[in-house]
C-alpha positions as a LaTeX table, in Angstrom:
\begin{tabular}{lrrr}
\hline
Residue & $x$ (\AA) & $y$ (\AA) & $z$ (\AA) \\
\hline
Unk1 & 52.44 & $-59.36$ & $-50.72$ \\
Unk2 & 51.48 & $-61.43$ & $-53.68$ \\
Unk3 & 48.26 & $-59.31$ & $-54.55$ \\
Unk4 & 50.45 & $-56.26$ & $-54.40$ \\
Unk5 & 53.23 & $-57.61$ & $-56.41$ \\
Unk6 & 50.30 & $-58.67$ & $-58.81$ \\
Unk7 & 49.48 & $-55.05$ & $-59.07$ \\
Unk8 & 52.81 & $-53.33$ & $-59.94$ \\
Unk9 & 53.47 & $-56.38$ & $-62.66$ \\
Unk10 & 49.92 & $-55.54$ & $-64.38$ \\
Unk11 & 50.89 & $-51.84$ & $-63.88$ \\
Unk12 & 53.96 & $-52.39$ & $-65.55$ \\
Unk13 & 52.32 & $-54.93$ & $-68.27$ \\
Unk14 & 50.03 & $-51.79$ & $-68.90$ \\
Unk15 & 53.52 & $-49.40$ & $-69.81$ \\
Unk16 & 54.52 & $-52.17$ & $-71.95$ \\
Unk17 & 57.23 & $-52.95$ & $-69.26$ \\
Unk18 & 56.63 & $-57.15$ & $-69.64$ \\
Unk19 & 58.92 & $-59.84$ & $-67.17$ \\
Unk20 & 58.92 & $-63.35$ & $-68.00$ \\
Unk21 & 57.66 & $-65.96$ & $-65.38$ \\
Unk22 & 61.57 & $-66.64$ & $-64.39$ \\
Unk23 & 62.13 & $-62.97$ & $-63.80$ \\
Unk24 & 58.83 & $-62.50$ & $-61.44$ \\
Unk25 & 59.77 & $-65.86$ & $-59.56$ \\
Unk26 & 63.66 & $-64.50$ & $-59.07$ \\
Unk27 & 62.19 & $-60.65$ & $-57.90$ \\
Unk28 & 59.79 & $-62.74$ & $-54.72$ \\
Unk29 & 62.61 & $-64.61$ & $-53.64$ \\
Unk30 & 64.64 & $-61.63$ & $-53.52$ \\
Unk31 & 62.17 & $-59.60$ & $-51.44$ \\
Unk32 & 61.41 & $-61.82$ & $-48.81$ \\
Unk33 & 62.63 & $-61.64$ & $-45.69$ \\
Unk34 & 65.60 & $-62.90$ & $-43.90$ \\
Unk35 & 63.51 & $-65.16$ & $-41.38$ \\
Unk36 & 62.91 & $-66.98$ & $-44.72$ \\
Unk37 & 65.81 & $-67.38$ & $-46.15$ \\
Unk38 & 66.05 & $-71.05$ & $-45.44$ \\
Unk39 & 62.84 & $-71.85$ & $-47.10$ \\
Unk40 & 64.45 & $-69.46$ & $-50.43$ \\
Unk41 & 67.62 & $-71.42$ & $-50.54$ \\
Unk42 & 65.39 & $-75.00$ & $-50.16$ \\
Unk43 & 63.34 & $-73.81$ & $-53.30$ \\
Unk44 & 66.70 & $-72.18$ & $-55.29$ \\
Unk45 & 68.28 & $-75.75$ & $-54.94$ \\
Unk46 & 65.10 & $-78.22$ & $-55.29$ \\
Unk47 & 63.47 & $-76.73$ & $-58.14$ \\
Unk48 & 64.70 & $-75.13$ & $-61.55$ \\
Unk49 & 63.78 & $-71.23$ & $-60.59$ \\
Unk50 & 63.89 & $-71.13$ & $-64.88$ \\
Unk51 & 60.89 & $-73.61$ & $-65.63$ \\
Unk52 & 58.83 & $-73.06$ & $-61.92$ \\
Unk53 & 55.76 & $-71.62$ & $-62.29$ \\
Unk54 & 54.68 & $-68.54$ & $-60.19$ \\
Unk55 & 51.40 & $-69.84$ & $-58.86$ \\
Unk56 & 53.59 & $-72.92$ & $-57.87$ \\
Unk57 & 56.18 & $-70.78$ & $-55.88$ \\
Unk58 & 52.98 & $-69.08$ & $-54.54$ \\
Unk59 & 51.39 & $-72.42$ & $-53.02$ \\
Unk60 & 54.95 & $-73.49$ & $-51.84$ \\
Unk61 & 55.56 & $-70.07$ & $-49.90$ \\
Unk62 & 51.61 & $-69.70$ & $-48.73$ \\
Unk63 & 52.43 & $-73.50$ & $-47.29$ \\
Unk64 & 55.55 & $-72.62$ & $-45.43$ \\
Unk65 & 53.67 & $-69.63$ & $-43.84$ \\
Unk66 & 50.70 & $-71.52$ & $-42.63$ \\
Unk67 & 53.42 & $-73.98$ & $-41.34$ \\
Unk68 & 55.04 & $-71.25$ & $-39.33$ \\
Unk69 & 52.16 & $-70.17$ & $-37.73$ \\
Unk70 & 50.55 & $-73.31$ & $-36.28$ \\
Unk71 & 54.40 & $-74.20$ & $-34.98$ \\
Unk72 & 53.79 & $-70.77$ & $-32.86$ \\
Unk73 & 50.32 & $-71.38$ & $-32.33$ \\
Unk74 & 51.24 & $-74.57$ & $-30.88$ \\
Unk75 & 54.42 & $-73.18$ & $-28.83$ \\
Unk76 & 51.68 & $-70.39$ & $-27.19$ \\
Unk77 & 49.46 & $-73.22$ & $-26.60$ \\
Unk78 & 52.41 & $-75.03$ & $-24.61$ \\
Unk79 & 53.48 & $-72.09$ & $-22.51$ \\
Unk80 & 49.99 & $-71.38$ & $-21.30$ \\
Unk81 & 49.55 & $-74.70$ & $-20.42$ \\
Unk82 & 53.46 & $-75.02$ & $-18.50$ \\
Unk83 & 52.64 & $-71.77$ & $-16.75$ \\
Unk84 & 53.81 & $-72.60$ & $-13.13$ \\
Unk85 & 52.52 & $-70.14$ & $-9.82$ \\
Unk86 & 55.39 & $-70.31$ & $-7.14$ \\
Unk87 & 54.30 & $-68.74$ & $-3.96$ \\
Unk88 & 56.67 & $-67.17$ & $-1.38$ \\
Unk89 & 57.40 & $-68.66$ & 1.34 \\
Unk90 & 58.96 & $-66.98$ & 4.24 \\
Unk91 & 60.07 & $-68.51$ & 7.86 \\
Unk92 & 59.98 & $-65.94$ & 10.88 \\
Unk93 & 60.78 & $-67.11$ & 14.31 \\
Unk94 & 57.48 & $-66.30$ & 16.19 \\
Unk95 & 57.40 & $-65.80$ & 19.72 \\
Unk96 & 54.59 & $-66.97$ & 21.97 \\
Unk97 & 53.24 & $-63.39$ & 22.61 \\
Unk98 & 52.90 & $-63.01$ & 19.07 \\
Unk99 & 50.98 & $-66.69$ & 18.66 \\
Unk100 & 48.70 & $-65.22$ & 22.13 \\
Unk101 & 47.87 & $-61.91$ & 20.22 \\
Unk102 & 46.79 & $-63.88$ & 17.15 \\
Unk103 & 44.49 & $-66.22$ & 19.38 \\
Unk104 & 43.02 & $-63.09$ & 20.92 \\
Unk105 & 42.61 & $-61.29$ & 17.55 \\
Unk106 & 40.51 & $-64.73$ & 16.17 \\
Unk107 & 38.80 & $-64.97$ & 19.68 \\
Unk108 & 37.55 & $-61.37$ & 19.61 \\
Unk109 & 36.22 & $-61.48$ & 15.83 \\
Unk110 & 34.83 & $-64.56$ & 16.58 \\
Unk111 & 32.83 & $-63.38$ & 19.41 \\
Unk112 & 31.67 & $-60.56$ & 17.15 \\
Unk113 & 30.28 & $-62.83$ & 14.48 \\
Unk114 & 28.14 & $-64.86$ & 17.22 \\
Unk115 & 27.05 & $-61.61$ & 18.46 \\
Unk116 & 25.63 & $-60.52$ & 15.24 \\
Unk117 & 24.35 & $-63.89$ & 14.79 \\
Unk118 & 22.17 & $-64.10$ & 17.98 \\
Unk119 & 20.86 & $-60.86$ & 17.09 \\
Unk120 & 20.45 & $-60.88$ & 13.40 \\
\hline
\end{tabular}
């Protein structure tokens, strides 16, 4: 945003269209977004917005931004890590056929294996 807004104030500079350091400072805080509007108000209270330097307000905004991003670095960090697996769990009332059919079913595959076993 900064090298762009760099670019339209030489542009302008260049059509003899000049703003003073106050005016540039006043137009970024303006433009940015609403997600920032805390940080804006923190910087229109602390600091006199007629006297502060651009490449100041430039460090103090770049700062905040890098802030941001390692808070939701660190909250994706924290959900991968809290990621929980719940399995399903279901209770059926089995009958002893079905418990006999079951034993048959693992008798009969295991007979298979040892028969491929001798002969393997």
């Amino acid at each position: 945003m900064f090298v762009r807004f760099t670019n339209i104030i030489n542009s302008l500079q260049s059509l003899n269209k000049c703003y003073t350091n106050s005016e540039m400072v006043r137009k970024i805080l303006r433009c940015l977004p609403k997600s920032w509007m805390p940080k804006v108000t923190a910087i229109e209270e602390a600091k006199d917005l007629n006297t502060l330097p651009f490449e100041e307000l430039l460090g103090s905004l770049m700062t905040h931004e890098m802030t941001i991003k390692n808070h939701e670095d660190d909250e994706e960090q924290d959900k991968k890590k809290k990621k929980v697996i719940a399995f399903k769990s279901s209770t059926t009332d089995s009958s002893e056929e079905d418990s006999d059919d079951e034993m048959a079913l693992i008798t009969r595959r295991f007979k298979k294996y040892l028969a491929k076993k001798k002969f393997g």
